[in-house]
Amino acid sequence: MNPNNPAVDREQAFWKIVLHRLELAASDPPLSRREAAELLAQLPPRRGAETVGDRIRRATAEARLPQRRDNVIYVNFRPLIAIQRLAADSGEEAPLPDPGRPLESADGRFRLSIAAVAGELRLTLEALGFAADDFAHRRLGVAAASACPASAMEQIVPLGSDAVIAQFTLNADGDGVCTLPDTPENRRVLLQPVIGLIEDDG
Amino acid sequence: MPIESELNVTGFRVTRTLDRLVYDLLLILRDTLSDPEVDLLHNQDDVENLELDVLELLSRPIYAKCLLWRDYHPTGETWHRFTTPRGDEKRVYDQAINYFYQLLRRPLGLAQNRKERPTNMHLLLQAGCRHGPAERGWPEVTIRRDHALRPGDPETDAFARTDEALSAQHQAWSEALASARDDPASTAPTIALRRHAEFGPLWLIVADYVAEIVPELSLFHDVLRTLPTPLPAAFAEDAEFQKRLQKVLETLNERYGLLRSCGLDPNRWWSVDALSVSVLKDIKALRQRVAQHGRDQPDKARAHAYETAFNTLKGGKSKFAGCATFSAFMETEVGHALLWGDYLPLPPADSVEDDDDAEDASDVSGSSPADPATAEWTSEEADRYIAQYAPLADDALMTRVVQVIFAGHTLDEPEILAELHRLIDQNDLHRRRFGKLPDHKLTKALCEHATALIQRAAPSPA
């Protein structure tokens, strides 16, 4: 507001409202049923109980995936949750989390502990609570968040086997351990890891 | 009938973005529900076609900016792009998907103060059903509570489709109740259950046909599947249907808008027990008060500003934002997130409307709530501003367009359209510019011309 001239402010506010209402009135009508049907035909076929919203998101996720290369072995990776880590200003390029403070997923289903031992990274994945029963004896993996867009969560993403840096078969308690080389690439993936289910083709 | 054909709006005024959404939904529903080929009850392709139409609509700039605008979190914006066979690019905004499935498909809960009255969603259904075939009694349909009524089935299969839709809703309602009983964290629709016990079930009554109807209905698709389609296109111009649709959208949108205004992500809807509408309104007021004193304060100063604002707003009341003290508020998840968390920013300072301030739409007895923006100017004052505004001086057509739009009317109302045609014919320049346009293009061209005139003026009011 302009305290020196409230009358001018008032008039300007009036014209601002007028312009907004003119913008509303000038907006185009919705698509006709025929136009909507044309757009619907651009979506991938429906899977099971998918909504049209799910299909739109899947179309985008599939379009973003890198093209398959012939000489790479792919795994069907179903991303479940990304773990957000707070950046620690330790001066290292890709620091590991404090060994005494395992990472926990925001949904409380997983805990991931990382320890550097003699040139290797030892990863322990624990499924917690009900998730322990859900994922017991299942194969899970850890991949980079950059390989799994947020819109691809819970959907199968074919990833090159090198993109899934760790694979675990959880035991009856929902726990699994995996060891991998302590390389800058693996450490970078662990800055924002995504935990996912590895599903068989069949 | 082409989707852009005129729609006479008498049940509400188009003054806010939400009103325009009601208008556009009326166009979509007219196109869908009057088509004898469409079967929303049995044909999933028809359902998806309708949903995609609404999603594309919600993704238009006017809605992305003014209805879903609170989603300007820098990392949260996603657009899905498609190219039609004709080469047009269409976009669907990810937040539009959330808005549709989280909000527009949500059953409308029963408000505490409705006592024995049905919800606006039931009254919307009733208004739509009254356009069903007269020979079967649809124009006299009623929806009301009654302890004594029992289901009645005439010896005809004329209502088999209605029966099928209502049965499916009953099954879904029973399953939801059962899961609420099994899950202690889930909140059962206690008001609906209490009203059912006090005043009896809700009944849909069409002549001899009497069937129980669930207490909480969704627009997409409980109501649409129950309507006796195909309906005559005139149903969309029924003032009662229009008014109920507007009330329904206001109620559904209220919580979304408040969550946004409080900086919370509406993708997490929160239960009413955890975060009631009145608590949300308090938190919104708190944020606005702190924002008046600067947004980017250091942590300590910000905490102090919140505490001062909390205590001022609480005044002599026993609680504010659901808490007796500021420290108790800070111990809540929302309080902590508000001060220290990754909350969404406040609305931009130049926002011209506040569409989360819906009136309690459960109150249907009174007239439509006055639009707060309109209420700030008397019609005499508005007419004076318009008459004195140089770019519109001596231009009767543009003056009238601005008057009509400011008053919340649409240019395709028959009397208004006739008047505009008359004014166009009286002016050679306007006749050359607008004279040959079909009506649906004329209204858009007039609004765009008026906008250009106002924006060109210096100093710009925009």
XYZ file of C-alpha atoms in Angstrom:
664
model
C 0.000 0.000 0.000
C 1.072 3.531 -0.623
C 0.484 5.434 2.644
C 0.846 8.710 0.769
C -2.015 8.030 -1.582
C -4.458 5.340 -0.492
C -6.993 6.436 -3.146
C -4.531 5.566 -5.917
C -3.800 2.225 -4.252
C -7.475 1.467 -4.084
C -8.023 2.253 -7.730
C -4.998 0.213 -8.772
C -6.246 -2.737 -6.728
C -9.583 -2.414 -8.520
C -7.963 -2.613 -11.973
C -5.860 -5.547 -10.879
C -9.036 -7.438 -10.006
C -10.574 -6.427 -13.339
C -7.539 -7.765 -15.220
C -7.666 -11.050 -13.322
C -11.354 -11.515 -14.123
C -10.764 -10.664 -17.773
C -8.025 -13.315 -17.822
C -10.455 -15.848 -16.336
C -13.133 -14.937 -18.876
C -10.700 -15.151 -21.813
C -9.443 -18.637 -20.996
C -10.116 -21.319 -23.579
C -12.837 -23.926 -23.089
C -11.825 -27.439 -21.995
C -10.992 -30.164 -24.491
C -13.928 -31.842 -26.176
C -14.420 -35.560 -25.611
C -12.894 -36.266 -29.013
C -9.800 -34.174 -28.237
C -9.429 -35.853 -24.841
C -9.712 -39.261 -26.532
C -6.875 -38.315 -28.910
C -4.725 -37.403 -25.933
C -5.680 -40.593 -24.100
C -4.475 -42.605 -27.099
C -0.965 -41.188 -26.538
C -0.682 -42.851 -23.115
C 0.805 -46.304 -22.600
C -1.774 -49.109 -22.244
C -3.471 -49.446 -18.871
C -1.963 -51.956 -16.436
C -4.313 -53.531 -13.922
C -6.027 -50.975 -11.722
C -3.873 -48.042 -12.843
C -5.601 -44.661 -12.981
C -5.081 -42.324 -15.878
C -2.875 -40.264 -13.531
C -0.667 -43.319 -12.959
C -0.450 -43.855 -16.716
C 0.597 -40.245 -17.314
C 3.360 -40.524 -14.718
C 4.511 -43.863 -16.092
C 4.677 -42.419 -19.611
C 6.979 -39.658 -18.386
C 9.104 -42.040 -16.324
C 9.527 -44.420 -19.262
C 10.404 -41.566 -21.613
C 13.131 -40.427 -19.224
C 14.779 -43.824 -18.961
C 17.980 -44.301 -20.939
C 17.708 -46.477 -24.014
C 18.671 -50.094 -23.418
C 22.107 -51.094 -24.633
C 22.601 -54.592 -26.076
C 25.769 -55.413 -24.125
C 24.385 -54.630 -20.670
C 22.579 -56.996 -18.306
C 19.448 -55.335 -16.944
C 17.645 -55.901 -13.672
C 14.013 -55.056 -13.040
C 14.353 -52.547 -10.225
C 11.229 -51.284 -8.459
C 12.288 -48.170 -6.478
C 10.603 -48.092 -3.056
C 12.041 -45.095 -1.237
C 14.886 -42.598 -1.568
C 16.892 -41.792 1.532
C 17.626 -38.109 1.951
C 20.906 -37.358 3.681
C 21.811 -34.019 5.177
C 25.089 -32.830 3.678
C 27.952 -32.856 6.151
C 30.584 -30.224 5.575
C 33.597 -32.451 6.185
C 35.542 -31.318 3.150
C 35.326 -34.767 1.548
C 33.733 -35.028 -1.881
C 31.321 -37.816 -0.938
C 31.549 -38.414 2.794
C 30.021 -41.508 4.373
C 27.486 -41.049 7.158
C 28.677 -41.320 10.719
C 29.069 -45.109 11.338
C 27.150 -44.793 14.584
C 24.154 -43.164 12.862
C 22.546 -45.434 10.283
C 20.347 -43.891 7.606
C 16.644 -44.419 7.993
C 14.036 -44.029 5.268
C 11.389 -41.358 5.833
C 8.641 -43.993 5.832
C 10.394 -45.885 8.635
C 10.574 -49.129 6.649
C 14.340 -49.395 6.146
C 17.590 -48.723 7.951
C 20.860 -48.665 6.021
C 24.209 -48.799 7.850
C 27.418 -48.090 5.968
C 30.911 -48.852 7.241
C 34.261 -48.491 5.447
C 36.454 -51.485 6.247
C 39.828 -52.195 4.616
C 39.093 -50.597 1.261
C 35.558 -51.906 1.094
C 32.131 -50.584 1.999
C 30.019 -52.874 4.143
C 26.314 -52.152 3.771
C 23.729 -53.568 6.167
C 20.104 -53.216 5.166
C 17.366 -53.850 7.750
C 13.661 -53.894 6.965
C 11.866 -52.598 10.062
C 8.535 -53.405 11.688
C 5.938 -54.839 9.340
C 8.363 -54.322 6.442
C 10.534 -57.097 7.922
C 7.784 -59.619 7.167
C 6.966 -58.016 3.830
C 10.529 -58.187 2.542
C 11.890 -61.320 4.262
C 13.573 -63.576 1.674
C 13.114 -60.915 -1.026
C 15.922 -59.437 -3.111
C 16.521 -55.716 -2.617
C 19.047 -53.333 -4.081
C 20.538 -49.880 -3.731
C 20.770 -47.551 -6.744
C 21.439 -43.870 -7.343
C 18.500 -41.488 -7.032
C 19.517 -39.992 -10.390
C 18.720 -43.339 -12.048
C 15.207 -43.431 -10.591
C 13.140 -40.269 -11.090
C 10.637 -39.530 -8.324
C 7.816 -40.221 -10.764
C 9.111 -43.797 -11.213
C 8.654 -44.765 -7.559
C 6.920 -48.124 -7.137
C 7.197 -48.781 -10.876
C 9.575 -51.224 -12.530
C 12.635 -49.473 -13.952
C 15.030 -51.596 -16.032
C 18.496 -50.597 -14.768
C 21.879 -51.789 -15.946
C 23.293 -54.174 -13.353
C 26.160 -51.725 -12.731
C 23.633 -49.029 -11.726
C 22.432 -51.182 -8.824
C 25.543 -50.950 -6.664
C 24.414 -53.346 -3.934
C 22.093 -56.332 -3.869
C 20.802 -58.097 -0.751
C 18.665 -61.170 -0.208
C 17.069 -60.447 3.152
C 16.900 -63.197 5.754
C 13.823 -64.226 7.751
C 14.336 -61.229 10.059
C 14.428 -58.846 7.107
C 18.184 -58.187 7.326
C 20.858 -58.390 4.636
C 24.537 -57.542 4.205
C 26.493 -56.639 1.087
C 30.124 -55.625 0.530
C 31.284 -53.475 -2.350
C 34.465 -51.669 -3.363
C 35.083 -48.328 -1.644
C 35.172 -46.201 -4.811
C 34.220 -42.544 -5.331
C 31.396 -43.706 -7.674
C 29.850 -45.957 -5.018
C 30.227 -43.266 -2.372
C 28.439 -40.766 -4.631
C 25.512 -43.171 -5.049
C 25.348 -43.495 -1.274
C 24.910 -39.733 -0.907
C 21.281 -40.170 -1.989
C 20.561 -43.876 -2.253
C 17.311 -45.376 -3.453
C 16.205 -48.696 -1.998
C 14.252 -50.883 -4.362
C 12.960 -54.348 -4.959
C 14.676 -56.474 -7.576
C 12.068 -58.435 -9.429
C 12.554 -61.466 -11.607
C 11.559 -61.231 -15.237
C 9.255 -64.149 -14.855
C -23.319 -29.658 -29.066
C -19.747 -28.263 -29.323
C -18.079 -27.916 -25.939
C -17.533 -24.188 -26.436
C -21.273 -23.500 -26.969
C -22.654 -20.795 -24.724
C -23.493 -21.680 -21.153
C -25.951 -19.494 -19.319
C -24.696 -19.090 -15.752
C -27.322 -18.051 -13.237
C -26.409 -20.113 -10.180
C -23.192 -18.289 -9.269
C -20.876 -15.456 -10.308
C -17.481 -16.001 -11.912
C -15.211 -13.841 -9.772
C -12.532 -16.294 -8.629
C -10.432 -18.963 -10.274
C -12.458 -21.598 -8.465
C -15.636 -20.193 -10.060
C -14.069 -20.470 -13.488
C -13.263 -24.094 -12.668
C -16.952 -24.652 -11.886
C -17.851 -23.083 -15.242
C -15.352 -25.266 -17.129
C -16.474 -28.410 -15.288
C -20.050 -27.612 -16.296
C -18.907 -27.548 -19.939
C -17.129 -30.904 -19.528
C -20.060 -32.489 -17.697
C -22.530 -31.225 -20.318
C -20.336 -32.707 -23.064
C -20.029 -36.029 -21.212
C -23.372 -36.625 -19.516
C -25.533 -35.638 -22.486
C -23.737 -38.054 -24.824
C -25.819 -41.265 -25.164
C -22.660 -43.207 -26.055
C -20.981 -42.490 -22.715
C -21.291 -45.023 -19.885
C -19.288 -44.023 -16.814
C -20.631 -46.983 -14.852
C -19.342 -49.734 -17.125
C -16.835 -48.282 -19.566
C -13.407 -47.534 -18.094
C -12.325 -45.770 -21.297
C -15.134 -43.241 -20.793
C -14.015 -42.701 -17.199
C -10.415 -42.154 -18.261
C -11.455 -39.831 -21.059
C -13.319 -37.667 -18.571
C -10.475 -37.723 -16.045
C -7.911 -36.771 -18.655
C -10.125 -33.901 -19.804
C -10.204 -32.552 -16.240
C -6.467 -33.108 -15.730
C -5.628 -31.214 -18.914
C -7.955 -28.417 -17.813
C -6.353 -28.137 -14.363
C -2.953 -27.921 -16.057
C -3.878 -24.745 -17.970
C -1.784 -21.736 -16.880
C -4.687 -19.991 -15.170
C -5.250 -22.961 -12.846
C -1.590 -23.894 -12.412
C -0.909 -20.289 -11.403
C -3.994 -19.319 -9.427
C -5.457 -22.551 -8.035
C -2.453 -24.857 -7.691
C -0.058 -21.908 -7.482
C 0.970 -22.716 -3.972
C 3.060 -25.495 -5.447
C 6.025 -23.387 -6.423
C 8.454 -25.405 -4.420
C 11.551 -25.260 -6.624
C 12.002 -29.023 -6.844
C 8.360 -29.994 -6.933
C 7.308 -28.884 -10.404
C 6.778 -31.617 -12.932
C 5.088 -31.360 -16.290
C 4.102 -34.364 -18.370
C 4.188 -33.563 -22.100
C 2.351 -35.253 -24.962
C 2.071 -34.583 -28.652
C -1.271 -35.281 -30.268
C -1.484 -36.838 -33.777
C -2.141 -33.316 -35.063
C 1.176 -32.140 -33.663
C -0.239 -30.080 -30.760
C 1.716 -30.285 -27.547
C -0.444 -30.876 -24.477
C 0.879 -30.761 -20.947
C -0.378 -32.245 -17.703
C 0.915 -30.665 -14.513
C 1.854 -33.231 -11.881
C 0.164 -31.215 -9.156
C -3.049 -31.349 -11.218
C -2.935 -35.147 -10.865
C -2.610 -34.777 -7.104
C -5.434 -32.227 -7.033
C -7.776 -34.477 -8.986
C -7.144 -37.757 -7.156
C -6.597 -36.262 -3.718
C -9.387 -33.726 -3.808
C -11.904 -33.912 -6.648
C -12.370 -37.670 -6.246
C -12.701 -37.406 -2.476
C -16.098 -38.154 -0.879
C -17.532 -35.067 0.771
C -17.612 -35.539 4.530
C -20.697 -34.715 6.530
C -20.391 -31.424 8.411
C -21.258 -31.296 12.098
C -23.964 -28.667 11.668
C -25.989 -30.381 8.966
C -28.090 -32.423 11.401
C -30.601 -34.379 9.323
C -29.832 -32.560 6.059
C -27.996 -34.319 3.232
C -24.631 -32.947 2.066
C -24.280 -30.557 -0.842
C -23.034 -33.551 -2.844
C -26.384 -35.301 -2.298
C -28.217 -32.116 -3.243
C -26.060 -31.844 -6.372
C -27.049 -35.406 -7.241
C -30.688 -34.577 -6.588
C -30.497 -31.491 -8.836
C -28.929 -33.544 -11.644
C -31.395 -36.416 -11.251
C -34.307 -34.010 -11.715
C -33.323 -33.803 -15.396
C -33.811 -37.559 -15.832
C -36.724 -39.022 -17.842
C -40.014 -37.470 -16.708
C -42.025 -40.611 -17.485
C -40.175 -42.441 -14.706
C -40.662 -39.699 -12.155
C -37.126 -38.304 -12.069
C -38.191 -34.611 -11.987
C -39.741 -35.251 -8.554
C -36.777 -37.156 -7.106
C -35.912 -36.394 -3.476
C -33.044 -37.366 -1.211
C -33.846 -37.272 2.483
C -33.337 -39.052 5.762
C -36.026 -41.263 7.197
C -36.030 -43.821 9.989
C -39.183 -45.547 8.798
C -38.603 -45.934 5.060
C -37.706 -49.304 3.583
C -36.245 -50.064 0.162
C -38.909 -50.188 -2.531
C -38.486 -51.744 -5.925
C -41.113 -51.203 -8.608
C -41.788 -54.127 -10.915
C -39.663 -52.781 -13.684
C -35.965 -52.790 -14.474
C -36.069 -49.050 -15.214
C -33.921 -48.386 -12.145
C -31.544 -51.330 -12.513
C -28.681 -49.053 -13.497
C -29.275 -46.718 -10.525
C -29.469 -49.762 -8.274
C -26.168 -51.066 -9.609
C -24.429 -47.730 -8.986
C -25.822 -47.390 -5.450
C -24.940 -51.002 -4.583
C -21.331 -50.468 -5.639
C -21.160 -47.357 -3.444
C -22.622 -49.269 -0.512
C -20.076 -52.002 -0.883
C -17.195 -49.495 -0.969
C -18.641 -47.661 2.061
C -19.001 -50.907 4.049
C -15.453 -51.939 3.209
C -14.137 -48.520 4.273
C -16.017 -48.770 7.569
C -14.682 -52.270 8.197
C -11.101 -51.209 7.567
C -11.597 -48.165 9.830
C -12.750 -50.502 12.611
C -9.726 -52.756 12.117
C -7.190 -49.954 11.933
C -6.923 -47.908 15.132
C -4.990 -45.182 13.273
C -7.821 -44.686 10.806
C -10.566 -42.189 11.533
C -14.078 -43.484 11.115
C -16.672 -41.053 9.711
C -18.116 -40.528 13.180
C -20.468 -37.687 12.253
C -21.996 -39.704 9.422
C -22.516 -42.684 11.718
C -24.022 -40.538 14.454
C -26.449 -38.816 12.071
C -27.420 -42.203 10.657
C -28.316 -43.367 14.162
C -30.126 -40.132 15.067
C -32.089 -39.388 11.903
C -32.027 -42.620 9.916
C -30.437 -43.491 6.579
C -30.475 -41.265 3.506
C -32.865 -42.392 0.783
C -33.089 -41.728 -2.924
C -36.799 -41.670 -3.727
C -38.059 -41.683 -7.339
C -41.778 -42.474 -7.507
C -42.035 -46.095 -6.229
C -38.307 -46.639 -6.279
C -36.706 -46.171 -2.848
C -33.041 -46.997 -2.246
C -30.604 -46.196 0.532
C -27.754 -43.917 -0.442
C -24.402 -43.686 1.351
C -23.851 -40.661 3.624
C -20.641 -39.521 1.933
C -20.438 -39.306 -1.859
C -17.720 -38.256 -4.283
C -18.350 -36.116 -7.364
C -15.940 -38.244 -9.438
C -17.537 -40.667 -9.803
C -20.269 -41.565 -7.270
C -22.562 -38.727 -8.324
C -21.810 -38.966 -12.037
C -22.399 -42.734 -12.095
C -25.727 -42.444 -10.285
C -27.239 -39.796 -12.570
C -29.867 -41.140 -15.002
C -27.774 -40.461 -18.095
C -27.924 -39.364 -20.832
C -29.247 -36.066 -19.513
C -30.571 -33.258 -21.690
C -27.828 -30.631 -22.138
C -30.015 -28.109 -20.299
C -29.091 -29.708 -16.950
C -25.831 -27.732 -17.013
C -27.781 -24.451 -17.089
C -29.938 -25.358 -14.088
C -29.176 -22.692 -11.448
C -29.619 -25.193 -8.614
C -27.182 -27.676 -10.179
C -24.685 -24.867 -10.820
C -24.948 -23.529 -7.274
C -24.505 -26.972 -5.705
C -21.496 -27.732 -7.871
C -19.892 -24.476 -6.784
C -20.587 -25.251 -3.106
C -19.132 -28.734 -3.476
C -15.930 -27.416 -5.052
C -15.574 -24.695 -2.414
C -15.809 -27.270 0.353
C -13.442 -29.721 -1.310
C -10.912 -26.974 -2.052
C -10.924 -25.381 1.388
C -8.537 -27.784 3.086
C -6.191 -27.857 0.085
C -5.970 -24.081 0.050
C -5.400 -23.838 3.783
C -2.675 -26.481 3.764
C -0.925 -24.517 1.030
C -1.358 -21.231 2.872
C 0.204 -22.817 5.950
C 3.211 -23.937 3.907
C 2.247 -27.598 4.180
C 2.307 -30.022 1.300
C -1.310 -31.042 0.571
C -0.097 -34.333 -0.839
C -0.103 -35.243 2.828
C -3.737 -34.537 3.621
C -3.562 -34.901 7.446
C -6.507 -36.192 9.390
C -9.074 -33.751 10.754
C -8.131 -34.882 14.255
C -4.481 -34.026 13.685
C -5.102 -30.745 11.923
C -8.597 -29.279 11.882
C -9.681 -26.491 9.556
C -9.856 -24.010 12.450
C -6.284 -24.865 13.499
C -5.173 -24.415 9.891
C -6.848 -21.008 9.782
C -4.984 -20.009 12.958
C -1.643 -21.141 11.520
C -2.339 -19.248 8.321
C -3.025 -16.078 10.330
C 0.188 -16.673 12.280
C 2.287 -16.939 9.132
C 0.711 -13.863 7.620
C 1.343 -11.825 10.739
C 4.999 -12.865 10.870
C 5.389 -12.198 7.146
C 4.313 -8.602 7.642
C 7.505 -8.114 9.626
C 9.858 -9.553 7.008
C 10.331 -13.070 5.748
C 14.067 -13.612 5.869
C 14.956 -13.060 9.463
C 17.722 -14.905 11.276
C 16.549 -17.960 13.218
C 16.484 -16.300 16.622
C 14.589 -13.242 15.417
C 12.162 -15.460 13.497
C 11.430 -17.576 16.549
C 10.818 -14.410 18.547
C 8.546 -13.030 15.804
C 6.496 -16.241 15.809
C 6.194 -16.244 19.572
C 5.091 -12.591 19.665
C 2.579 -13.170 16.860
C 1.264 -16.333 18.549
C 0.683 -14.555 21.851
C -0.917 -11.532 20.162
C -3.306 -13.645 18.104
C -4.134 -15.905 21.024
C -5.073 -12.905 23.182
C -7.417 -13.987 25.943
C -8.452 -17.248 24.269
C -7.600 -20.494 26.021
C -6.048 -21.968 22.879
C -4.675 -20.819 19.555
C -3.758 -23.212 16.747
C -4.928 -25.973 19.072
C -2.350 -25.127 21.779
C -2.429 -23.222 25.043
C 1.133 -21.923 24.777
C 3.693 -21.153 22.112
C 6.053 -23.790 23.495
C 3.303 -26.415 23.278
C 2.688 -25.343 19.672
C 6.386 -25.678 18.890
C 6.293 -29.257 20.138
C 3.683 -30.198 17.546
C 4.934 -31.568 14.246
C 3.427 -28.660 12.326
C 4.708 -26.025 14.745
C 8.219 -27.379 14.514
C 8.063 -27.624 10.730
C 6.683 -24.119 10.470
C 9.603 -22.551 12.239
C 12.492 -24.840 11.403
C 11.371 -27.134 8.642
C 11.269 -27.108 4.893
C 7.894 -25.413 4.551
C 6.608 -23.881 1.357
C 6.866 -20.135 0.943
C 3.991 -17.749 1.434
C 1.780 -16.769 -1.494
C 3.260 -14.097 -3.736
C 2.492 -10.594 -2.543
C 0.641 -9.739 -5.753
C -1.859 -12.572 -5.452
C -5.281 -11.127 -6.199
C -7.453 -13.719 -4.561
C -7.549 -15.941 -1.567
C -9.608 -18.911 -2.639
C -8.917 -20.982 0.435
C -11.236 -18.736 2.404
C -14.286 -20.695 1.388
C -17.390 -20.086 3.364
C -18.645 -23.076 5.265
C -20.323 -24.652 2.295
C -22.480 -26.768 4.537
C -24.628 -23.711 5.101
C -26.964 -23.794 2.167
C -29.759 -21.732 3.596
C -28.219 -18.336 2.990
C -27.362 -16.651 -0.254
C -23.965 -17.044 -1.887
C -21.186 -15.531 0.172
C -20.222 -12.072 -0.946
C -16.962 -12.111 -2.824
C -14.524 -10.282 -0.543
C -12.809 -8.539 -3.419
C -16.079 -7.280 -4.876
C -17.310 -6.256 -1.469
C -14.495 -3.735 -1.250
C -16.015 -1.612 -3.998
C -19.592 -0.481 -4.314
C -21.079 -0.831 -7.774
C -21.263 2.990 -7.982
C -17.575 3.227 -7.192
C -16.729 0.552 -9.751
C -18.835 2.301 -12.396
C -17.097 5.582 -11.597
C -13.619 4.059 -11.948
C -14.599 2.502 -15.256
C -16.299 5.649 -16.591
C -13.321 7.840 -15.669
C -10.698 5.503 -17.028
C -9.206 7.176 -20.097
C -8.548 4.063 -22.232
C -12.229 3.146 -22.024
C -13.628 6.662 -22.453
C -16.090 6.984 -25.342
C -16.009 3.237 -25.912
C -19.399 1.963 -24.854
C -18.609 -1.628 -25.861
C -15.413 -1.967 -23.842
C -16.940 -0.111 -20.900
C -19.790 -2.598 -20.859
C -17.436 -5.585 -21.174
C -15.451 -4.431 -18.146
C -18.610 -3.731 -16.129
C -20.031 -7.174 -16.879
C -16.808 -9.035 -16.126
C -16.177 -7.134 -12.913
C -19.687 -7.987 -11.741
C -18.887 -11.681 -12.231
C -21.197 -12.300 -15.188
C -20.104 -14.224 -18.237
C -20.308 -12.639 -21.661
C -22.228 -15.586 -23.105
C -25.369 -14.953 -21.071
C -28.061 -14.410 -23.740
C -29.130 -10.877 -22.753
C -25.553 -9.727 -22.339
C -24.499 -11.256 -25.642
C -27.407 -9.550 -27.417
C -26.414 -6.211 -25.876
C -22.787 -6.648 -26.935
C -23.853 -7.426 -30.507
C -25.942 -4.243 -30.487
C -22.970 -2.177 -29.297
C -20.695 -3.744 -31.904
C -23.146 -2.821 -34.655
C -23.147 0.809 -33.509
C -19.425 1.293 -34.076
C -17.687 0.832 -37.456
C -14.340 -0.008 -35.917
C -15.814 -2.639 -33.626
C -17.962 -4.022 -36.450
C -14.841 -4.570 -38.558
C -12.894 -6.024 -35.647
C -15.535 -8.226 -33.998
C -18.534 -8.333 -36.342
C -17.797 -11.649 -38.053
C -16.584 -13.657 -35.075
C -18.680 -16.602 -33.850
C -19.932 -16.060 -30.301
C -17.414 -18.298 -28.516
C -14.530 -16.485 -30.225
C -16.153 -13.098 -29.739
C -16.232 -13.318 -25.934
C -12.542 -14.240 -25.805
C -11.597 -11.492 -28.286
C -13.525 -8.865 -26.316
C -11.811 -9.831 -23.056
C -8.390 -9.821 -24.660
C -9.027 -6.432 -26.265
C -10.183 -4.949 -22.952
C -7.097 -6.388 -21.249
C -4.805 -4.879 -23.873
C -6.460 -1.457 -23.509
C -6.061 -1.483 -19.743
C -2.496 -2.772 -19.813
C -1.441 -0.240 -22.455
C -2.596 2.641 -20.309
C 0.085 4.491 -18.367
C 0.710 4.344 -15.517
C -0.388 0.743 -15.718
C -2.829 -0.394 -13.052
C -1.287 -3.837 -13.395
